[in-house]
Amino acid sequence: MPALIQHPGYSESELRRVEEKLVCRESQPQQYSYPSVFIYGHAATGKTFVTQTLLRELQLPHALLNCVECFTSRLLFEHILNQLCAHSPSPDNEFSSHTRCDSFNDFIRLYRQLADLQQQKSTTYIVLDRAEALRDMDANLLSGFLRLQELVGGNVTVIFLSEIVWEKFRPNTGCFEPLIICFPDYSKAELQQILSLDHHPEYSADLYASYINILLGVFYSVCRDLKELRHLAALNFTKFCEPLVKGEAKESDTHRLWRNIEPHLKKAMQTVYLREISSSQWEEMQQKEGELHLKGLSAHAHVELPYYSKFLLIAAYLASFNPARADKRFFLKHHGKIKKTNFLKKHEKTSNHLLGPKPFPLDRLLAIFYSIVDSRVAPTANIFSQISSLVVLQLLALVGHDDQLNSPKYKCAVSFDFIRAIARTVNFEIVKYLYDFL
């Protein structure tokens, strides 16, 4: 008769010898797997991929679902039961679920019935991806799934996948503590190894590896997301190979290929994570480089604003990056000849653009606005509402407390390329009014 205690690392005779010493407790070592596992890490660190690959390759019974897609507890329960009983909603069954499940008590009852029918001895795994969404659902869901093994009385493990740490999950009332596993970010060498696997079949693996090395040299300091880096690699590889297609370089001419791709990678840094244009639009913009277009790839460079809002934004930029004492030089008609050296102090050697935008009061913003706008504008509520709209659009930032009604202060939150593009649309030469360009 085989031993009741089973372990792949030990022989049957050794296990039988242990069993003989555990009188009336032979079944106790045969415990289930750990009830719940919490896996966390930043986006694109392989949490879902590793879990899904292990479960599928080892053919373990499991249900894997995204908590963002299953935004109600009923959807969550029914998706789990559908996957465990291999039921797929289709036109034949009118896209209905295997069974209706409205509450956690119903889920426990239905899961027990399903486990009795299937009579599986191996562990069943329930994987809840994007588990942070559970915090916005019913209060008993998180604590219930953590203790699901105890509640159903079966061999089941719930795996939580999240981008936030367990301390952000733990209820104030206390709960069962899961086994916590951290997936760290990929190192630069690991990203190089993973991205090099996507090499183009028409080119050698060494060429693509050198391209990935160049790409990581530019983007690694600002972006370590594997998905985003993979997208950027696919987007710019055609431009990297352009000298090879034209016959102007060979695969060994690394320096020539680097000089060709460097300016395009620097431009692509302006839209990391934004995805404000599609891949085809990006390729069209690269082909039309020689044509005149607004600088900056961000969609903010093409934002549509009302006529006076553009002048308000220009005035805010001038107020943020010009010293207040220079307003007389730029906006007073009969200011006389005032040289820049008269403005400079001994300690003032750094460019205002390098120091960043400085806060300014509302009165100064309106004074500059009335000086640069072409026509006479009355200080109506419309002008003040446009200032509020610029704050909502995050083109201006309100500095200080919201209750400062007497003298609110603002900061301009746009770049130089952006404001120059806006100024072009109203034929305003902003460079002539900037203190740093005197």
Coordinates of C-alpha atoms in Angstrom, one line a residue:
M1 CA 0.0 0.0 0.0
P2 CA 1.5 3.4 -1.0
A3 CA 2.3 5.9 1.7
L4 CA -0.4 8.6 2.4
I5 CA 2.3 11.3 2.5
Q6 CA 3.5 12.2 -1.0
H7 CA 6.5 14.4 -1.9
P8 CA 8.5 14.2 -5.1
G9 CA 11.8 14.8 -3.4
Y10 CA 11.7 11.8 -1.2
S11 CA 11.5 8.0 -1.8
E12 CA 8.4 6.1 -0.8
S13 CA 10.2 4.1 1.9
E14 CA 11.4 7.3 3.6
L15 CA 7.9 8.8 3.5
R16 CA 6.4 5.5 4.9
R17 CA 8.9 5.6 7.8
V18 CA 7.8 9.1 8.7
E19 CA 4.2 8.1 8.4
E20 CA 4.6 5.2 10.9
K21 CA 5.8 7.7 13.5
L22 CA 2.8 10.1 12.9
V23 CA 0.2 7.8 14.6
C24 CA -3.4 9.0 13.8
R25 CA -1.9 12.2 12.1
E26 CA -1.0 10.8 8.7
S27 CA -3.3 13.1 6.8
Q28 CA -2.3 16.3 8.6
P29 CA 0.9 16.9 6.5
Q30 CA -1.2 16.7 3.3
Q31 CA -2.3 20.3 3.6
Y32 CA -3.5 22.5 0.7
S33 CA -1.4 25.1 -1.0
Y34 CA -1.1 28.6 0.4
P35 CA -4.6 30.2 0.4
S36 CA -3.7 33.5 -1.3
V37 CA -0.7 35.1 -3.0
F38 CA -0.3 38.8 -3.6
I39 CA 2.1 39.7 -6.5
Y40 CA 2.9 43.4 -7.0
G41 CA 5.2 45.4 -9.2
H42 CA 5.2 48.3 -11.7
A43 CA 3.5 48.0 -15.1
A44 CA 5.1 45.7 -17.6
T45 CA 7.3 43.8 -15.1
G46 CA 5.9 40.4 -16.2
K47 CA 3.4 39.7 -13.5
T48 CA 0.5 38.6 -15.7
F49 CA 2.8 37.0 -18.3
V50 CA 4.7 34.8 -15.9
T51 CA 1.5 33.7 -14.0
Q52 CA -0.4 33.0 -17.2
T53 CA 2.5 31.1 -18.8
L54 CA 3.0 28.9 -15.8
L55 CA -0.6 28.0 -15.5
R56 CA -1.1 27.2 -19.2
E57 CA 2.2 25.4 -19.8
L58 CA 1.8 23.2 -16.7
Q59 CA -1.9 22.8 -17.6
L60 CA -3.2 23.7 -14.1
P61 CA -6.9 24.3 -13.6
H62 CA -7.3 28.1 -13.3
A63 CA -9.5 31.1 -14.0
L64 CA -7.8 34.4 -15.0
L65 CA -9.8 37.6 -15.2
N66 CA -9.2 41.3 -15.2
C67 CA -11.0 43.2 -12.3
V68 CA -11.3 46.3 -14.4
E69 CA -13.3 44.5 -17.0
C70 CA -15.4 42.7 -14.3
F71 CA -16.5 45.9 -12.7
T72 CA -19.3 44.4 -10.6
S73 CA -19.2 41.5 -8.1
R74 CA -21.7 39.5 -10.2
L75 CA -19.6 39.8 -13.3
L76 CA -16.6 38.7 -11.3
F77 CA -18.3 35.6 -9.8
E78 CA -19.8 34.5 -13.1
H79 CA -16.6 34.9 -15.1
I80 CA -14.7 32.7 -12.6
L81 CA -17.4 30.0 -12.7
N82 CA -17.6 30.1 -16.5
Q83 CA -13.9 29.5 -16.8
L84 CA -13.7 26.8 -14.2
C85 CA -16.5 24.8 -15.9
A86 CA -15.2 25.6 -19.4
H87 CA -18.4 27.5 -20.4
S88 CA -18.1 30.2 -23.1
P89 CA -20.9 32.6 -23.7
S90 CA -21.8 32.4 -27.4
P91 CA -24.7 33.1 -29.8
D92 CA -25.8 29.5 -29.2
N93 CA -26.5 30.1 -25.6
E94 CA -27.5 33.7 -26.1
F95 CA -24.3 34.9 -24.4
S96 CA -25.6 33.7 -21.0
S97 CA -23.4 32.6 -18.1
H98 CA -23.2 29.1 -16.8
T99 CA -25.3 30.1 -13.8
R100 CA -26.5 33.3 -12.2
C101 CA -24.5 34.4 -9.1
D102 CA -25.4 37.5 -7.3
S103 CA -23.6 37.4 -4.0
F104 CA -20.5 36.0 -2.3
N105 CA -22.6 33.4 -0.5
D106 CA -24.0 32.1 -3.8
F107 CA -20.5 32.0 -5.2
I108 CA -19.3 29.8 -2.3
R109 CA -22.3 27.4 -2.7
L110 CA -21.8 27.2 -6.5
Y111 CA -18.1 26.7 -6.3
R112 CA -18.6 23.8 -3.8
Q113 CA -21.1 22.1 -6.2
L114 CA -18.6 22.5 -9.1
A115 CA -15.7 21.1 -7.0
D116 CA -17.8 18.1 -6.0
L117 CA -18.7 17.4 -9.6
Q118 CA -15.1 17.7 -11.0
Q119 CA -13.4 16.0 -8.0
Q120 CA -10.0 17.5 -8.8
K121 CA -7.2 16.7 -6.4
S122 CA -4.8 19.4 -7.8
T123 CA -4.9 23.0 -6.7
T124 CA -7.3 25.3 -8.6
Y125 CA -6.0 28.8 -9.1
I126 CA -8.1 32.0 -9.4
V127 CA -6.0 34.9 -10.8
L128 CA -7.4 38.4 -10.2
D129 CA -5.4 40.8 -12.4
R130 CA -5.6 44.6 -11.7
A131 CA -6.7 43.6 -8.2
E132 CA -6.6 47.2 -7.0
A133 CA -10.1 47.6 -8.5
L134 CA -11.4 45.2 -5.7
R135 CA -11.1 48.1 -3.2
D136 CA -13.9 50.0 -5.0
M137 CA -16.3 46.9 -5.0
D138 CA -18.2 45.3 -2.1
A139 CA -16.4 45.5 1.2
N140 CA -16.5 41.7 1.8
L141 CA -14.9 40.8 -1.6
L142 CA -11.2 41.3 -0.7
S143 CA -11.4 39.6 2.7
G144 CA -13.5 36.8 1.3
F145 CA -11.1 36.0 -1.6
L146 CA -8.2 36.0 0.9
R147 CA -9.9 33.3 2.9
L148 CA -11.6 31.5 0.0
Q149 CA -9.8 28.2 0.7
E150 CA -11.2 28.1 4.2
L151 CA -14.7 29.1 3.1
V152 CA -15.1 26.5 0.3
G153 CA -13.2 23.8 2.2
G154 CA -11.2 22.9 -1.0
N155 CA -7.8 23.2 -2.5
V156 CA -7.9 26.6 -4.1
T157 CA -5.4 29.5 -4.2
V158 CA -6.3 33.0 -5.1
I159 CA -3.5 35.1 -6.8
F160 CA -3.8 38.9 -6.7
L161 CA -1.9 40.9 -9.3
S162 CA -1.5 44.6 -8.7
E163 CA 0.7 47.6 -9.3
I164 CA 0.4 48.9 -5.8
V165 CA 1.8 47.5 -2.5
W166 CA -0.2 45.3 -0.1
E167 CA -0.2 48.1 2.6
K168 CA -2.6 50.0 0.3
F169 CA -5.0 47.0 0.3
R170 CA -5.0 45.9 3.9
P171 CA -8.5 46.7 5.5
N172 CA -8.6 48.6 8.7
T173 CA -10.5 45.8 10.3
G174 CA -7.8 43.3 9.6
C175 CA -7.7 40.3 7.3
F176 CA -5.8 37.1 6.4
E177 CA -2.3 38.0 5.3
P178 CA -1.4 36.7 1.8
L179 CA 2.0 35.5 0.7
I180 CA 3.6 38.6 -0.8
I181 CA 5.9 38.4 -3.9
C182 CA 7.5 41.5 -5.5
F183 CA 8.4 41.7 -9.2
P184 CA 11.1 44.3 -9.5
D185 CA 11.7 46.5 -12.6
Y186 CA 13.8 45.1 -15.4
S187 CA 17.4 46.3 -15.4
K188 CA 18.9 47.8 -18.5
A189 CA 20.6 44.6 -19.4
E190 CA 17.4 42.6 -19.0
L191 CA 15.5 45.1 -21.2
Q192 CA 18.2 44.8 -23.8
Q193 CA 17.9 41.0 -23.8
I194 CA 14.1 41.0 -24.0
L195 CA 13.8 43.7 -26.7
S196 CA 16.5 42.0 -28.8
L197 CA 14.2 39.0 -29.2
D198 CA 11.9 41.1 -31.5
H199 CA 14.6 41.5 -34.2
H200 CA 13.4 42.0 -37.8
P201 CA 13.8 38.9 -40.0
E202 CA 15.3 40.9 -42.9
Y203 CA 18.2 42.2 -40.8
S204 CA 20.7 40.4 -38.6
A205 CA 20.2 40.0 -34.8
D206 CA 23.4 41.9 -34.2
L207 CA 22.1 45.0 -36.0
Y208 CA 18.9 44.9 -34.1
A209 CA 20.8 44.5 -30.8
S210 CA 22.9 47.5 -31.6
Y211 CA 19.7 49.5 -32.4
I212 CA 18.2 48.5 -29.1
N213 CA 21.4 49.6 -27.3
I214 CA 21.1 53.0 -29.0
L215 CA 17.3 53.2 -28.1
L216 CA 17.9 52.4 -24.4
G217 CA 20.8 54.9 -24.3
V218 CA 18.3 57.6 -25.1
F219 CA 15.1 56.5 -23.4
Y220 CA 16.2 54.4 -20.3
S221 CA 16.6 57.5 -18.1
V222 CA 12.9 58.6 -18.7
C223 CA 11.1 55.3 -19.6
R224 CA 11.6 51.8 -18.2
D225 CA 8.2 50.4 -19.3
L226 CA 8.8 47.4 -21.5
K227 CA 5.6 47.9 -23.5
E228 CA 6.4 51.6 -24.2
L229 CA 10.0 50.8 -25.1
R230 CA 8.8 48.0 -27.4
H231 CA 6.4 50.4 -29.1
L232 CA 9.2 53.0 -29.6
A233 CA 11.5 50.4 -31.0
A234 CA 9.0 49.2 -33.6
L235 CA 8.1 52.8 -34.4
N236 CA 11.7 54.1 -35.1
F237 CA 13.4 51.0 -36.6
T238 CA 12.4 51.9 -40.2
K239 CA 14.1 55.3 -39.8
F240 CA 17.2 53.6 -38.4
C241 CA 17.4 51.3 -41.4
E242 CA 16.9 54.1 -43.9
P243 CA 20.6 54.5 -44.8
L244 CA 20.8 50.7 -45.3
V245 CA 17.9 50.8 -47.7
K246 CA 19.4 53.7 -49.7
G247 CA 22.8 52.0 -49.8
E248 CA 24.4 54.9 -48.0
A249 CA 25.7 52.7 -45.2
K250 CA 26.4 49.1 -44.2
E251 CA 25.3 47.3 -41.0
S252 CA 28.8 47.7 -39.6
D253 CA 28.6 51.6 -40.0
T254 CA 27.2 52.1 -36.5
H255 CA 28.3 55.7 -36.2
R256 CA 26.5 56.7 -39.4
L257 CA 23.3 54.9 -38.4
W258 CA 23.5 56.6 -35.0
R259 CA 23.8 60.1 -36.5
N260 CA 20.8 59.3 -38.7
I261 CA 18.5 58.2 -36.0
E262 CA 19.6 60.5 -33.1
P263 CA 17.4 63.6 -33.9
H264 CA 14.3 61.4 -34.5
L265 CA 14.7 59.7 -31.1
K266 CA 15.1 63.0 -29.4
K267 CA 11.8 64.2 -31.0
A268 CA 10.1 60.9 -29.9
M269 CA 11.0 61.7 -26.3
Q270 CA 8.4 64.5 -26.4
T271 CA 5.6 62.0 -26.7
V272 CA 6.7 59.1 -24.5
Y273 CA 3.6 57.6 -22.9
L274 CA 1.3 60.1 -24.5
R275 CA 0.4 58.2 -27.7
E276 CA -1.3 61.3 -29.0
I277 CA -0.6 60.4 -32.6
S278 CA -0.8 57.0 -34.2
S279 CA 2.2 55.1 -35.7
S280 CA 1.1 56.0 -39.2
Q281 CA 0.8 59.7 -38.4
W282 CA 4.3 59.5 -36.8
E283 CA 5.8 58.0 -40.0
E284 CA 4.0 60.7 -42.1
M285 CA 5.5 63.4 -39.9
Q286 CA 9.0 61.9 -40.4
Q287 CA 8.5 61.9 -44.2
K288 CA 7.4 65.5 -44.2
E289 CA 10.3 66.8 -42.2
G290 CA 11.3 69.3 -44.8
E291 CA 7.9 70.9 -44.9
L292 CA 6.9 73.8 -42.7
H293 CA 4.9 72.7 -39.7
L294 CA 4.5 73.6 -36.1
K295 CA 7.3 72.4 -33.9
G296 CA 6.6 69.8 -31.2
L297 CA 5.0 66.5 -31.7
S298 CA 2.6 66.8 -28.8
A299 CA -1.0 67.4 -29.6
H300 CA -0.8 70.4 -27.2
A301 CA 1.2 72.2 -30.0
H302 CA -2.0 72.1 -32.1
V303 CA -4.5 72.9 -29.4
E304 CA -7.3 75.2 -30.4
L305 CA -7.9 78.1 -28.1
P306 CA -10.1 81.2 -28.4
Y307 CA -8.4 84.3 -29.7
Y308 CA -8.1 86.2 -26.4
S309 CA -7.1 83.0 -24.6
K310 CA -4.0 82.8 -26.8
F311 CA -3.0 86.3 -25.8
L312 CA -3.7 85.5 -22.1
L313 CA -1.5 82.5 -22.3
I314 CA 1.3 84.5 -24.1
A315 CA 1.0 87.2 -21.4
A316 CA 1.2 84.5 -18.7
Y317 CA 4.4 83.1 -20.3
L318 CA 6.0 86.6 -20.5
A319 CA 5.0 87.2 -16.8
S320 CA 6.5 83.9 -15.7
F321 CA 9.8 84.2 -17.6
N322 CA 10.5 88.0 -17.5
P323 CA 11.5 89.8 -14.4
A324 CA 8.9 92.3 -13.2
R325 CA 11.3 95.2 -13.6
A326 CA 11.6 94.5 -17.3
D327 CA 7.9 95.1 -18.0
K328 CA 8.7 98.8 -18.5
R329 CA 11.3 98.0 -21.1
F330 CA 8.9 95.8 -23.1
F331 CA 5.4 97.2 -22.7
L332 CA 5.8 101.0 -22.2
K333 CA 5.8 102.9 -25.4
H334 CA 8.1 105.8 -24.4
H335 CA 10.6 103.9 -22.2
G336 CA 13.7 105.4 -23.8
K337 CA 16.8 103.4 -24.4
I338 CA 17.4 100.9 -21.6
K339 CA 20.1 98.3 -22.1
K340 CA 20.1 94.9 -20.7
T341 CA 23.2 95.6 -18.7
N342 CA 21.3 98.1 -16.7
F343 CA 18.9 95.3 -15.6
L344 CA 21.5 92.8 -14.7
K345 CA 22.6 92.3 -11.1
K346 CA 25.9 90.8 -10.1
H347 CA 24.4 87.5 -9.0
E348 CA 22.0 87.3 -12.0
K349 CA 23.9 85.1 -14.5
T350 CA 21.5 82.2 -15.1
S351 CA 18.8 82.2 -17.8
N352 CA 15.2 82.6 -16.5
H353 CA 14.2 79.7 -18.7
L354 CA 16.6 77.4 -16.9
L355 CA 15.3 78.5 -13.5
G356 CA 11.7 77.7 -14.5
P357 CA 8.5 79.7 -14.4
K358 CA 8.0 82.2 -11.6
P359 CA 4.6 83.0 -10.0
F360 CA 2.9 86.3 -10.9
P361 CA -0.2 88.2 -9.7
L362 CA -3.3 88.6 -11.7
D363 CA -2.9 92.3 -12.0
R364 CA 0.4 91.9 -13.8
L365 CA -1.0 89.3 -16.2
L366 CA -3.9 91.6 -17.2
A367 CA -1.5 94.6 -17.6
I368 CA 0.7 92.6 -20.0
F369 CA -2.4 91.2 -21.8
Y370 CA -3.8 94.7 -22.5
S371 CA -0.4 95.8 -23.7
I372 CA 0.1 93.1 -26.3
V373 CA -3.4 92.6 -27.6
D374 CA -4.2 94.4 -30.8
S375 CA -7.6 95.9 -30.0
R376 CA -9.0 97.5 -26.8
V377 CA -10.6 94.8 -24.6
A378 CA -12.8 95.6 -21.7
P379 CA -12.1 93.7 -18.4
T380 CA -15.3 91.7 -18.6
A381 CA -16.2 88.4 -16.9
N382 CA -15.5 86.7 -20.2
I383 CA -11.7 87.5 -19.8
F384 CA -11.7 86.2 -16.3
S385 CA -13.5 83.0 -17.2
Q386 CA -11.0 82.3 -20.0
I387 CA -8.2 82.5 -17.3
S388 CA -10.1 79.9 -15.3
S389 CA -10.4 77.8 -18.4
L390 CA -6.6 77.9 -18.9
V391 CA -6.2 76.7 -15.4
V392 CA -8.6 73.8 -16.0
L393 CA -6.7 72.9 -19.1
Q394 CA -3.5 72.9 -17.0
L395 CA -1.9 75.5 -19.2
L396 CA -1.8 77.8 -16.2
A397 CA -1.2 76.7 -12.6
L398 CA -2.8 78.4 -9.7
V399 CA -0.2 79.1 -7.0
G400 CA -1.1 79.2 -3.3
H401 CA -4.5 78.6 -1.7
D402 CA -7.8 78.6 -3.6
D403 CA -9.3 81.1 -1.2
Q404 CA -7.0 83.9 -2.2
L405 CA -9.6 85.9 -4.0
N406 CA -8.0 89.3 -3.6
S407 CA -4.6 88.6 -5.3
P408 CA -4.4 85.1 -6.8
K409 CA -1.1 84.1 -8.3
Y410 CA -0.5 81.9 -11.3
K411 CA 2.4 80.2 -13.1
C412 CA 2.6 79.4 -16.8
A413 CA 2.9 75.6 -17.3
V414 CA 3.8 75.4 -21.1
S415 CA 7.1 75.0 -22.9
F416 CA 8.9 77.5 -25.1
D417 CA 8.2 75.5 -28.2
F418 CA 4.5 75.4 -27.3
I419 CA 4.1 79.1 -26.7
R420 CA 6.1 80.0 -29.8
A421 CA 3.7 77.8 -31.9
I422 CA 0.7 79.6 -30.2
A423 CA 2.2 83.0 -30.9
R424 CA 2.7 82.2 -34.6
T425 CA -1.1 81.6 -35.0
V426 CA -1.7 85.2 -33.9
N427 CA 1.3 86.7 -35.7
F428 CA 3.0 87.7 -32.4
E429 CA 6.8 87.6 -32.2
I430 CA 7.2 86.4 -28.7
V431 CA 11.1 86.3 -28.9
K432 CA 11.2 90.1 -29.1
Y433 CA 9.5 90.3 -25.7
L434 CA 11.5 87.8 -23.8
Y435 CA 14.3 89.0 -21.4
D436 CA 16.5 86.1 -22.1
F437 CA 16.7 86.9 -25.8
L438 CA 17.7 90.5 -25.5

